[in-house]
XYZ file of C-alpha atoms in Angstrom:
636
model
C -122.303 162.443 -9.721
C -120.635 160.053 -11.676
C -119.527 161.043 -15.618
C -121.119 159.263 -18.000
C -118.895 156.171 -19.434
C -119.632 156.544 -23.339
C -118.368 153.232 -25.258
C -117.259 153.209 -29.248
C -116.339 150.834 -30.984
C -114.085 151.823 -34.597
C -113.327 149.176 -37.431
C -111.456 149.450 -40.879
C -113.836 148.787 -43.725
C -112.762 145.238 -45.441
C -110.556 147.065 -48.039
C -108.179 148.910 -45.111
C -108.622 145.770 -42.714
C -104.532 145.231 -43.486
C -103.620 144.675 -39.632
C -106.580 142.200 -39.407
C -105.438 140.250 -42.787
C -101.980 140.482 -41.519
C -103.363 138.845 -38.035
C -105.533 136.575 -39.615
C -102.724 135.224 -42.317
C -99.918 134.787 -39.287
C -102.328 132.680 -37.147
C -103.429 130.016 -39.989
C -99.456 129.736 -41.258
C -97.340 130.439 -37.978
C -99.965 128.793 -35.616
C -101.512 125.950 -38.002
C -105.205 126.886 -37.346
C -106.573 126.368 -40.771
C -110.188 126.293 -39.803
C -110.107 130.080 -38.599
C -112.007 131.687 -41.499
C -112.196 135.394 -40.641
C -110.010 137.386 -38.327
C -111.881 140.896 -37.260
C -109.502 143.809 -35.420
C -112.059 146.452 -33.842
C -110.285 149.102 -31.576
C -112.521 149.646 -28.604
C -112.707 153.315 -26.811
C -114.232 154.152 -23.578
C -114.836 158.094 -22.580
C -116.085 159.767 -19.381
C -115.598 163.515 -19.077
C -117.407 164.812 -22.700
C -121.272 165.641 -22.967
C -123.583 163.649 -26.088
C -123.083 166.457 -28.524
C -118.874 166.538 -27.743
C -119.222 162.790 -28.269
C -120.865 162.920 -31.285
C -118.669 165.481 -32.870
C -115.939 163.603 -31.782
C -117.402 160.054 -32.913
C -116.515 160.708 -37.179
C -113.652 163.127 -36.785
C -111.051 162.388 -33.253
C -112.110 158.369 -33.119
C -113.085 157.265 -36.781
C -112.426 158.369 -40.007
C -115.708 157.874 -42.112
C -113.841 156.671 -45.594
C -111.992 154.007 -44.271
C -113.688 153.033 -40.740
C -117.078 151.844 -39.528
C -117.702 153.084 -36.179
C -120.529 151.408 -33.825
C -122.152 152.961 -30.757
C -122.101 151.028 -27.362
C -122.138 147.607 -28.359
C -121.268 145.406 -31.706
C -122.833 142.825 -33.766
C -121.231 139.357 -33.477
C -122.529 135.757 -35.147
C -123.306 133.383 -32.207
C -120.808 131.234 -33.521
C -117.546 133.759 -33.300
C -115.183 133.408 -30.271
C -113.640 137.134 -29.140
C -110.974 138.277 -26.921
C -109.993 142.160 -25.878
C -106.623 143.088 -25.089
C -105.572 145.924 -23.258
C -102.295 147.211 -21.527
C -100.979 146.362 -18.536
C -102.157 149.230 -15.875
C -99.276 151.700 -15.483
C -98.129 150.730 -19.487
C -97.950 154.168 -21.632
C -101.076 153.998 -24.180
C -100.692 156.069 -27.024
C -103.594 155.968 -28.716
C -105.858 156.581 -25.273
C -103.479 159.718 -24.550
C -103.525 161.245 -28.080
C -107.385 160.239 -28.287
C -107.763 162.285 -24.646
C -105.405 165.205 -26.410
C -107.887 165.803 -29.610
C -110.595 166.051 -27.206
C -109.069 168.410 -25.158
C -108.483 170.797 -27.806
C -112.175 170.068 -29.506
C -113.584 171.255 -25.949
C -111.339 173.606 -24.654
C -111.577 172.148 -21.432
C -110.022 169.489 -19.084
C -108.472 166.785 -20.276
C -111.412 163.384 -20.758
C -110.389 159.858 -19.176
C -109.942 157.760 -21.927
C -109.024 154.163 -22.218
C -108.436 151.358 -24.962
C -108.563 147.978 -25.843
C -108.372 146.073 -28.744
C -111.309 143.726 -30.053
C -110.482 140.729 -31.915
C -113.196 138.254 -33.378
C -112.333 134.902 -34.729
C -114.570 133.120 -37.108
C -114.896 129.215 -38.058
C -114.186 126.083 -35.981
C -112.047 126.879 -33.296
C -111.787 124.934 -30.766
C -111.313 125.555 -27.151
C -107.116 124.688 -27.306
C -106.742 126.184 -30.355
C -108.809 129.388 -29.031
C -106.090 129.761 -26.220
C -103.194 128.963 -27.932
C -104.180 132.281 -30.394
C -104.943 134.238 -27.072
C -101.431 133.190 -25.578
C -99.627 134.314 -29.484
C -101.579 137.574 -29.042
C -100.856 138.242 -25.597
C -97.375 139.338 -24.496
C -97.890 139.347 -20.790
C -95.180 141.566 -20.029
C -97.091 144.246 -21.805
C -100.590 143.158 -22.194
C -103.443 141.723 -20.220
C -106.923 140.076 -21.634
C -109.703 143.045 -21.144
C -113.285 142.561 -19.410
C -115.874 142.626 -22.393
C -118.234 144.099 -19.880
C -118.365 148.344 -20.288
C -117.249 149.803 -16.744
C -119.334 152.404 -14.357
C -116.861 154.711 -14.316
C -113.259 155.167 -15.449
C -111.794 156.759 -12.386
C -109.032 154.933 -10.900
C -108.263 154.402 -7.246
C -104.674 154.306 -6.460
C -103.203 152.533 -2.988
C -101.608 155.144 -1.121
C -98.100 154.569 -1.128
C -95.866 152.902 1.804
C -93.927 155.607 3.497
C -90.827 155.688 3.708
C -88.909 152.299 4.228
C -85.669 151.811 6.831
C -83.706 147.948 5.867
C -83.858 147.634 9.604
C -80.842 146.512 11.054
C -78.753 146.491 7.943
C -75.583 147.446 9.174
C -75.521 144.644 11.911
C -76.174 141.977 9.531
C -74.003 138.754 9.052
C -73.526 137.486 5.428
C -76.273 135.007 5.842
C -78.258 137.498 6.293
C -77.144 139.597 4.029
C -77.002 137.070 1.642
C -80.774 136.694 1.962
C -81.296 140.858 1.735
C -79.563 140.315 -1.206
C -81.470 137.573 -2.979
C -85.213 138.918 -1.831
C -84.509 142.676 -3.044
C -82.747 141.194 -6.456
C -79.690 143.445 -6.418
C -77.524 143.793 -9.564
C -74.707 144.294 -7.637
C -72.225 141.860 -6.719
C -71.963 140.536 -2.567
C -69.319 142.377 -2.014
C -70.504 145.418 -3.448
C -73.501 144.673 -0.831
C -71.095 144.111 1.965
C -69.603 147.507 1.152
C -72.427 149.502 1.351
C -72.985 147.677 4.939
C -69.301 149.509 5.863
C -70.243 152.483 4.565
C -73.750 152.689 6.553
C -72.150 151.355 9.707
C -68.939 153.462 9.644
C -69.709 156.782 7.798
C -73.456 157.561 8.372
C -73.782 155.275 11.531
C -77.490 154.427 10.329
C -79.044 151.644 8.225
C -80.143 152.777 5.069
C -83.758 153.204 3.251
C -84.688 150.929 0.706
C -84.841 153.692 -1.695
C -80.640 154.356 -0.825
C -79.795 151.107 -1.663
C -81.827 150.836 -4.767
C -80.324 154.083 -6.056
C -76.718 152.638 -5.175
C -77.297 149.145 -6.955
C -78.970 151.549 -10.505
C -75.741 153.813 -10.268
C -73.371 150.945 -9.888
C -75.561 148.272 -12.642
C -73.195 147.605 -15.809
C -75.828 149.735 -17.646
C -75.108 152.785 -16.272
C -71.035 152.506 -14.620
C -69.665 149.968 -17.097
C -68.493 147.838 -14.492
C -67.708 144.990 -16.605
C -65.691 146.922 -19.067
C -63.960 148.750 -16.079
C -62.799 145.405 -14.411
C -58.917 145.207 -13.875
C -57.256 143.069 -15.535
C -54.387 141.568 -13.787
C -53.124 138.991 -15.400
C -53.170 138.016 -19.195
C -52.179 134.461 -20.860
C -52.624 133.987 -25.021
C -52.898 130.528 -26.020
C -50.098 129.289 -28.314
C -51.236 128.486 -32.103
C -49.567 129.733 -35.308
C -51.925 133.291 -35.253
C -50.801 133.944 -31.177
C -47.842 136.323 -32.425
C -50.871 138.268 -34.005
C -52.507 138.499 -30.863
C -49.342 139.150 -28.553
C -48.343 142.139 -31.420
C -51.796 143.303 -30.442
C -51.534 143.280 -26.935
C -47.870 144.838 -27.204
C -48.430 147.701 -28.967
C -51.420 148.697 -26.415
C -49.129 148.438 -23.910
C -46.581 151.017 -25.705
C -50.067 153.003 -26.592
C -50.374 153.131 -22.747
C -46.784 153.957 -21.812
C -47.142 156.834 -24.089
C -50.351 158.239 -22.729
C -50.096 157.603 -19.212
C -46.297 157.929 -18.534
C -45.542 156.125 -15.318
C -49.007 156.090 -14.320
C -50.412 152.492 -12.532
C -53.489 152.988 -13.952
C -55.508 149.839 -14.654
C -55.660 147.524 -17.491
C -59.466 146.669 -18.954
C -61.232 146.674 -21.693
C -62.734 150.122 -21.902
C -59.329 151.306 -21.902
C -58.322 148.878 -24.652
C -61.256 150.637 -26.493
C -60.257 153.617 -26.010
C -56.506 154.114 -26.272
C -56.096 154.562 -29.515
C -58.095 157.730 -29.656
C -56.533 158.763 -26.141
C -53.071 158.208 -28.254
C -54.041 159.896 -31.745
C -55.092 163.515 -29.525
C -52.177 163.334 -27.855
C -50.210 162.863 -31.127
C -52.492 165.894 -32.261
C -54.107 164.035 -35.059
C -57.742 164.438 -33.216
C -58.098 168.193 -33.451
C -61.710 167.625 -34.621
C -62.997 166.150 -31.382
C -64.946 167.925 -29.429
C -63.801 167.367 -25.626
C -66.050 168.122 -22.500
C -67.388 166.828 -19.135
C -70.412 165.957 -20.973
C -71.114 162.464 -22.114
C -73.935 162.668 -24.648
C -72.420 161.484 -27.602
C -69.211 160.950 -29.896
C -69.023 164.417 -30.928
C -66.766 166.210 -33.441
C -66.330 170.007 -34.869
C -66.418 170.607 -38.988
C -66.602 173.568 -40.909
C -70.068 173.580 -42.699
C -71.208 175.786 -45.342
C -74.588 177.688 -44.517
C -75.710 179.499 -46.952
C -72.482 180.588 -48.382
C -70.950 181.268 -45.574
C -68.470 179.173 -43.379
C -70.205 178.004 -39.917
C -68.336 175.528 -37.172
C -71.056 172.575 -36.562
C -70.827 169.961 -34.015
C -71.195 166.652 -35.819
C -72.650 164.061 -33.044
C -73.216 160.000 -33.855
C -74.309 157.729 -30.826
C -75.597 153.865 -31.097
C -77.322 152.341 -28.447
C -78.569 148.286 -28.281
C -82.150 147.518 -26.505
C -80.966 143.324 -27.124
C -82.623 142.087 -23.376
C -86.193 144.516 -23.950
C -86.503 143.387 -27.247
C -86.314 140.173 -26.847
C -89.227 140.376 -24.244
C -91.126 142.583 -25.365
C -90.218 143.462 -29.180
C -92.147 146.455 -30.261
C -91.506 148.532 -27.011
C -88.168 147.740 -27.165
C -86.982 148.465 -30.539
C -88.989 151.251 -30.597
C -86.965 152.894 -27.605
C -83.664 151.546 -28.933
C -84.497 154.198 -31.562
C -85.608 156.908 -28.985
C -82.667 156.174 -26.895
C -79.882 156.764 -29.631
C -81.826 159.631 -29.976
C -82.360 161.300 -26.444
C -78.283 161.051 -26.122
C -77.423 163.591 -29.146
C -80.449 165.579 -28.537
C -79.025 165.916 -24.850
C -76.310 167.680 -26.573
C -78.311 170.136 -27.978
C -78.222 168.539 -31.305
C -81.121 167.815 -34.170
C -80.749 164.094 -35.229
C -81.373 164.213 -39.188
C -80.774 159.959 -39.570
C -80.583 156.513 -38.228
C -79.556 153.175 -38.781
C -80.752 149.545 -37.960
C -78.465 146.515 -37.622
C -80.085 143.610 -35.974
C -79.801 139.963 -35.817
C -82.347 137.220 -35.214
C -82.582 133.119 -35.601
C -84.858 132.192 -38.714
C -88.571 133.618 -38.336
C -89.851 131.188 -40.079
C -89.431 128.696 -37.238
C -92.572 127.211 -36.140
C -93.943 127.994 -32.882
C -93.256 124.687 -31.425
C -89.458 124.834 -32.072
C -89.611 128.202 -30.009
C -86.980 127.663 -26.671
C -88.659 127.724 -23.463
C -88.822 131.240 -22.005
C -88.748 133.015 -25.416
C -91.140 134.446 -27.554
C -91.670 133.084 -31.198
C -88.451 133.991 -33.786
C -91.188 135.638 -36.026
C -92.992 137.560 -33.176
C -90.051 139.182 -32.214
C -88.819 140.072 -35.371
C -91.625 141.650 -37.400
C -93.056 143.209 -33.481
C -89.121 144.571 -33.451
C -89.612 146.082 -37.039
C -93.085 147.309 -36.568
C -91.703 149.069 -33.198
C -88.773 151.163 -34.887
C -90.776 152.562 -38.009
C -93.247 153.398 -35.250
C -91.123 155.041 -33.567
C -89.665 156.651 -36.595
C -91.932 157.657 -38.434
C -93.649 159.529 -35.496
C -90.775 161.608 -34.687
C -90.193 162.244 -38.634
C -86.266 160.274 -38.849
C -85.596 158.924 -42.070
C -83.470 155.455 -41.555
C -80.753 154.997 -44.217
C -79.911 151.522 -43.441
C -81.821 148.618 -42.046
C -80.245 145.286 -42.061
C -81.139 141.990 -40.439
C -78.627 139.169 -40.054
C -79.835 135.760 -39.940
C -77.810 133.233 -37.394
C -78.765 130.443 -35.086
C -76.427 132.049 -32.303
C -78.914 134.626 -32.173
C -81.389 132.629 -31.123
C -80.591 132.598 -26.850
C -79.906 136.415 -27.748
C -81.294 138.912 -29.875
C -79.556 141.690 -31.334
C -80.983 145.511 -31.673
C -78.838 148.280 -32.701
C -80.222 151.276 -33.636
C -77.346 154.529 -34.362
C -77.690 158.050 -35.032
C -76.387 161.024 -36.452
C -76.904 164.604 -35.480
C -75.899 168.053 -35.743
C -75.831 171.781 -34.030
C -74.143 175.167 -34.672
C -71.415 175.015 -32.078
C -72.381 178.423 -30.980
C -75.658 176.855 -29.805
C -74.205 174.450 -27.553
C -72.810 176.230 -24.529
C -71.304 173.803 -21.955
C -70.912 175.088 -18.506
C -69.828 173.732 -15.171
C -72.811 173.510 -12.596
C -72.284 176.128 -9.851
C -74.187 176.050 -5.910
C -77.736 177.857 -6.626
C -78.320 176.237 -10.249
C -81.332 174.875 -10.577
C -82.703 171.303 -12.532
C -85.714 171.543 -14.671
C -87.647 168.153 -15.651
C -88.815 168.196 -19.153
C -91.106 166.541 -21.116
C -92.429 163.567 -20.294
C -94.314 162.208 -16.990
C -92.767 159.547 -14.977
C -94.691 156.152 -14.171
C -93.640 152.580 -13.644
C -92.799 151.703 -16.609
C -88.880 151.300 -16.570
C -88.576 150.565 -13.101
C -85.341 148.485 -12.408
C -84.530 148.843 -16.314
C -81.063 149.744 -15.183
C -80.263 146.695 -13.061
C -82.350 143.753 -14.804
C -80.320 144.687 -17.889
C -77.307 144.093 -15.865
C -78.577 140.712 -14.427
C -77.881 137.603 -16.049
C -81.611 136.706 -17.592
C -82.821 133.309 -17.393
C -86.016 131.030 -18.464
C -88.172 133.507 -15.746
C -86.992 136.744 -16.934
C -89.706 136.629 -19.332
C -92.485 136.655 -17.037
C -90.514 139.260 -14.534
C -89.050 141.667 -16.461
C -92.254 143.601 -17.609
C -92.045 146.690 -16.030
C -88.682 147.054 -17.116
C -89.438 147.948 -21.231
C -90.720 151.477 -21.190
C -93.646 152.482 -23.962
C -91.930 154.792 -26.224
C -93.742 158.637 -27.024
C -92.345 160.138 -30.028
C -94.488 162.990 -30.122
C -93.082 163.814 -26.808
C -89.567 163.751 -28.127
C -90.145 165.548 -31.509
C -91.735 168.830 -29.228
C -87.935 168.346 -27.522
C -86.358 168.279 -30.899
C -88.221 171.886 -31.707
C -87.337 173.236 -28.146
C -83.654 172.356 -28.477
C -83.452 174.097 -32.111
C -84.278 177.330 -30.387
C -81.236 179.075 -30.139
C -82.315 181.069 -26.874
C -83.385 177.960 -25.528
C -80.535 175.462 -26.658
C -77.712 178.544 -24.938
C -79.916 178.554 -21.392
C -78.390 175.129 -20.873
C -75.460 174.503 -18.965
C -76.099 170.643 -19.006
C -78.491 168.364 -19.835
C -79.109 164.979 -19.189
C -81.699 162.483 -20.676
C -83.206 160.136 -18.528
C -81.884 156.980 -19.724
C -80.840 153.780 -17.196
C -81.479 155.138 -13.719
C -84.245 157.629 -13.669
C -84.253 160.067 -11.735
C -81.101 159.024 -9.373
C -79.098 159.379 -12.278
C -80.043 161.466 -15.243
C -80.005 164.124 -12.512
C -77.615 162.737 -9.987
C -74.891 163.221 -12.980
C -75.168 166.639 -12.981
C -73.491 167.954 -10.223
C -71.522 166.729 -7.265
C -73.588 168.244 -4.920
C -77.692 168.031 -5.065
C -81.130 168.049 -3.717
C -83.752 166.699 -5.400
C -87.463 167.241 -4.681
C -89.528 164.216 -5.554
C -92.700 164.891 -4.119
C -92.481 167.566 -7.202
C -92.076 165.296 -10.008
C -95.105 164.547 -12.982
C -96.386 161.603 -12.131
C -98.588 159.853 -14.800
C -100.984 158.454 -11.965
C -101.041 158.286 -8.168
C -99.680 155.596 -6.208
C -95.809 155.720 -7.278
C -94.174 155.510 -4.102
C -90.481 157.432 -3.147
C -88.372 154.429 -5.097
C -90.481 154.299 -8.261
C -89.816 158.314 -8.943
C -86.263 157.849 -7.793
C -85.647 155.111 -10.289
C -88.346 155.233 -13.047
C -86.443 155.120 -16.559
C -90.022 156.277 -18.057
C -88.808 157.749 -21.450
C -88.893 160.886 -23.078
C -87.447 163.457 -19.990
C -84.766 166.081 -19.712
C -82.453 167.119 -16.895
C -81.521 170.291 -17.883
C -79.625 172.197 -16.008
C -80.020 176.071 -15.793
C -78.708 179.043 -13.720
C -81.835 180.543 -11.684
C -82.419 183.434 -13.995
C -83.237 181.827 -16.885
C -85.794 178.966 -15.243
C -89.273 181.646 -16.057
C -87.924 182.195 -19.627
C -87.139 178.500 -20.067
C -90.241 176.897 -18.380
C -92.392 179.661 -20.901
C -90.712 178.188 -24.035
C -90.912 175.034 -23.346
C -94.720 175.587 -22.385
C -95.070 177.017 -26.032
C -93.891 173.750 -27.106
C -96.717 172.266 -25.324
C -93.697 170.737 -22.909
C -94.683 170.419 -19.035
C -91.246 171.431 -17.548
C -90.838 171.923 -13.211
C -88.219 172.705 -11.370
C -87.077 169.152 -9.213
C -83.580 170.372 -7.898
C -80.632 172.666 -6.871
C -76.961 172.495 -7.198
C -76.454 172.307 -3.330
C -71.933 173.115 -2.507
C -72.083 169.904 0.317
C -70.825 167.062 -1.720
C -73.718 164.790 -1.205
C -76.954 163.382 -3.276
C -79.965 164.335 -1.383
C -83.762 163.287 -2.063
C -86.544 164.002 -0.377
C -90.233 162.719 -0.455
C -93.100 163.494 1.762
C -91.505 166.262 3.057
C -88.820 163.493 4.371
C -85.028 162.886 3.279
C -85.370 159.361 1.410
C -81.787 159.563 0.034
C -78.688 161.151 1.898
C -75.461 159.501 0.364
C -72.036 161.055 0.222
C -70.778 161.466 -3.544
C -67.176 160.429 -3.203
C -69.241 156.957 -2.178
C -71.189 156.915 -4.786
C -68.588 157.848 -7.168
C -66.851 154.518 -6.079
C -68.539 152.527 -8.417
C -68.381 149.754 -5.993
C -65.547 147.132 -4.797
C -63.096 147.562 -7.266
C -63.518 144.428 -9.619
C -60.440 142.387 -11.060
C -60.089 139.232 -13.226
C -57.196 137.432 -15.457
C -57.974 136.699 -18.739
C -56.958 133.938 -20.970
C -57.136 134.153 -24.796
C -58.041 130.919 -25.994
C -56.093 129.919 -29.009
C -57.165 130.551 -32.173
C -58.231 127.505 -34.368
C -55.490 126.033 -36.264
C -57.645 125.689 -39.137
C -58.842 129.845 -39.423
C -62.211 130.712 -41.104
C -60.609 132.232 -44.419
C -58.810 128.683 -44.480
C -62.387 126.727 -43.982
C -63.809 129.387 -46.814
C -60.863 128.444 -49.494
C -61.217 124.214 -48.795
C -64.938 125.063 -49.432
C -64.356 126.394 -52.538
């Protein structure tokens, strides 16, 4: 028998109607449809799994609140005149309010979890014609994120999800020719470079004598993306020219004393010259000198981490000090309020990986002028002004939810900014250093996944934020931009200020670029990961979706085998789903299976390759004659 589909519909009285005036304003100004005379926002709930009296207890206290809302059963009053539109999220798109609305009602009844889904209502009064009624449909609907909703109330709110391909062989991969492989390359949408392709074909055809599964070569191309190896950063440098004007000696001073910088480091070593290590060698110089004694050091990279002396209470404590940025430019551009609002919980996840509470943030971004008009908006990019205030509105989410104050927020103005976006969001956190114990993974260990469940969302995030995005990208880069849940994070916030729980860890990873195949693949040389054993939102994610999902809010964590009952109980008390997904195996090699089947069998030092080793010559463009301080004084 079928559960009951029960239908609500919940609307801020005129006084707290802010979103809808907000709406209503930005269509008549941005848009130019003056003859739109009311703008109504109504959020729309459907329920199966909860009886009439659990409904109706619900209805005034989980749903509405009876001050500020009016709440109507089943179906809504309209005048015969208004035009409407719902909007709901694309399927496999986290919904927060359906999965804290399904929460409350859990705990009301004590029972299992209700189905629950949203949309949101929107009614348009005056004389709106037909064009002008699409073209505020289209400025309301992002379709990376969002889809228009049926009006019509559904049977029932169980889904049915297409079982899964099995497991997927690139037949006859290693006895390709480059046209071929050329074509592989272009239909699966690689990251990687054709020569990184034509690498893996050696490796396939010489090592393991086999062609690989899909899901091998998508995990190869996510571990070697820019995102998560740095490849463009890493790539040699073999020749540099600087272009002769009267600031070059500057420049060649520059470049000269990072050469010394590296002859004192490295000694005779032929190791390469690239950026990162421009980046870096002046640190790498300074604790050599001994002037860094403050830095922490460690096989862990969760964030820029240093050691002070704090005073707790009167008494003298060593702290680990931990600051991490991280830029979401590419998601927030196409879809702004996901995207800035994980920018924030990715700064986050990196410190908190480390075992540390974050206690503040800060926002730098940049965007063209907002007040643009929608016409003027390049092709393949949403409106200035959408982005911006949907960017804004997804960080204080974000924010505010997990209960981070933000101690600077800045937006810089610029036309350059307008074929790119910029989002920055940094951190700063802190732990006693007694409660961060790093340890070296040993054969038996086990990996525990916490927190959040893994779905689509983030799929490829990895790789299409390596790519180079054009006009399209906007209408294929959806799945891509994960839905942020701060909740989620905050409960890992409490768990990780447990001093029992914070010294279980011997490693921890959060699952940033890469999913799965990396945020657990980094911690150890040697693994096997169980996928059929991962949370899955919803059925239907196949082997490569829960190898590479970058769905947010999840811990690797690694433990030794005695502590995974005591762990798994804590983090239960945080309300924290955490399973065991792997073990620290002592063969060298990165193992997944699904369906009971190996999906992913790749030697490490392959892997660890990062691909065909990259190289480039650079020339440094001269320098205007004329320099900018110069063009500020004739100004003057």
């Amino acid at each position: 028998m079928k559960d009951t589909v029960r239908r609500i519909f919940v609307e801020k009285k005129e006084d707290y109607a802010v979103s809808a005036k907000d709406l209503f304003n930005d269509i008549r100004e941005n848009l130019g449809i003056k003859n739109l005379t009311k703008l109504r926002i109504i959020e729309r709930y459907d329920i199966s799994g909860i009886t009439d009296s659990e409904y109706n207890s619900a209805k005034n206290t989980i749903f509405s609140e009876p001050p500020v809302d009016i709440s109507y059963d089943d179906k809504i009053e309209t005048d015969k005149n208004d035009r409407l539109f719902a909007i709901e999220y694309l399927p496999g798109q986290y919904d927060q309010r359906a999965d804290s609305a399904a929460q409350c009602l859990q705990i009301m009844t004590q029972k299992e979890r209700p189905k629950v889904l949203t949309a949101k209502l929107i009614i348009l009064s005056g004389e709106i014609s037909d064009i002008e009624f699409e073209k505020i449909k289209a400025y309301c609907i992002n379709p990376l994120e969002l889809r228009e909703a049926n009006l019509e109330k559904p049977e029932s709110l169980e889904v049915v999800y297409p079982e899964p391909e099995d497991i997927k062989e690139v037949s006859a991969f290693i006895s390709m020719d480059e046209v071929e492989l050329a074509k592989l390359m272009e239909f699966m949408g690689f990251a990687m470079n054709f020569d990184d392709l034509k690498f893996c074909q050696e490796y396939f055809r010489e090592t393991e004598k086999r062609n690989p599964t899909v899901t091998e070569l998508r995990v190869i191309d996510t571990y070697w993306s820019d995102h998560c190896r740095h490849t463009t950063f890493n790539t040699s440098i073999e020749k540099i020219e600087i272009g002769k004007s009267k600031y070059s000696i500057a420049i060649e001073s520059a470049l000269l004393r990072y050469m010394e910088a590296r002859a004192f480091v490295y000694g005779e070593s032929e190791r390469d010259i690239n950026l990162m290590d421009m980046a870096v060698i002046g640190m790498k110089e300074m604790r050599k000198k001994g002037l860094l004694k403050d830095l922490e050091v460690s096989d862990e990279i969760n964030a820029c981490s240093i050691i002070v002396n704090a005073d707790v209470d009167g008494k003298q404590e060593e702290w680990l000090v931990m600051f991490k940025n991280e830029t979401h430019n590419h998601p927030t551009e196409i879809e702004p309020f996901g995207g800035a609002a994980t920018c924030l919980g990715g700064a986050i996840r990196d410190p908190l990986s480390g075992r540390s509470y974050v206690y503040g943030a800060m926002r730098v971004t940049g965007s063209a002028d907002p007040r643009t008009s929608v016409e003027d908006t390049l092709p393949g990019k949403l409106p200035q002004r959408k982005i911006t205030t949907g960017a804004a509105a997804g960080y204080s989410s974000y924010g505010n939810q997990i209960g981070i104050a933000a101690g600077q927020i800045a937006e810089v103005y610029h036309e350059d900014f307008v074929a790119k976006r910029m989002e920055l969001g940094a951190v700063i956190g802190a732990a006693p250093k007694s409660n961060v114990v790093r340890k070296a993974p040993v054969e038996g260990d086990v990996i525990i996944l916490l927190g959040g469940r893994t779905g689509r969302d983030g799929c490829g995030g990895a790789t299409g934020s390596s790519k180079e995005h054009t006009e399209e990208s906007i209408q294929s880069c959806g799945a891509e931009v994960q839905k942020g849940n701060a909740p989620t994070e905050r409960k890992i916030q409490r768990l990780f200020r447990n001093q029992v729980v914070s010294r279980m860890i011997k490693k921890c990873n959060d699952f940033g670029a890469g999913g799965v195949s990396v945020a657990i693949g980094e911690l150890a040389e040697g693994l096997f990961i169980d996928l059929d054993v991962v949370p899955k939102k919803y059925e239907g994610l196949d082997g490569t979706e829960l190898a590479i999902s970058e769905s947010q809010e999840r811990m690797a964590v690694l433990v030794a085998p005695e502590n995974v009952e005591s762990f798994i109980n804590h983090a239960a008390a945080e309300n924290l789903e955490a399973v065991v997904v792997a073990k620290v195996t002592g063969d060298n090699r990165l193992r997944m299976q699904w369906h009971g089947k190996a999906i992913v069998d790749i030697s490490r030092d392959f892997l660890n390759t990062n691909g065909v080793k990259q190289s480039t010559q650079v020339l440094v463009k001269a320098p205007d004659t004329e320099g900018y301080f110069d063009k500020l004084k004739d100004s003057e």
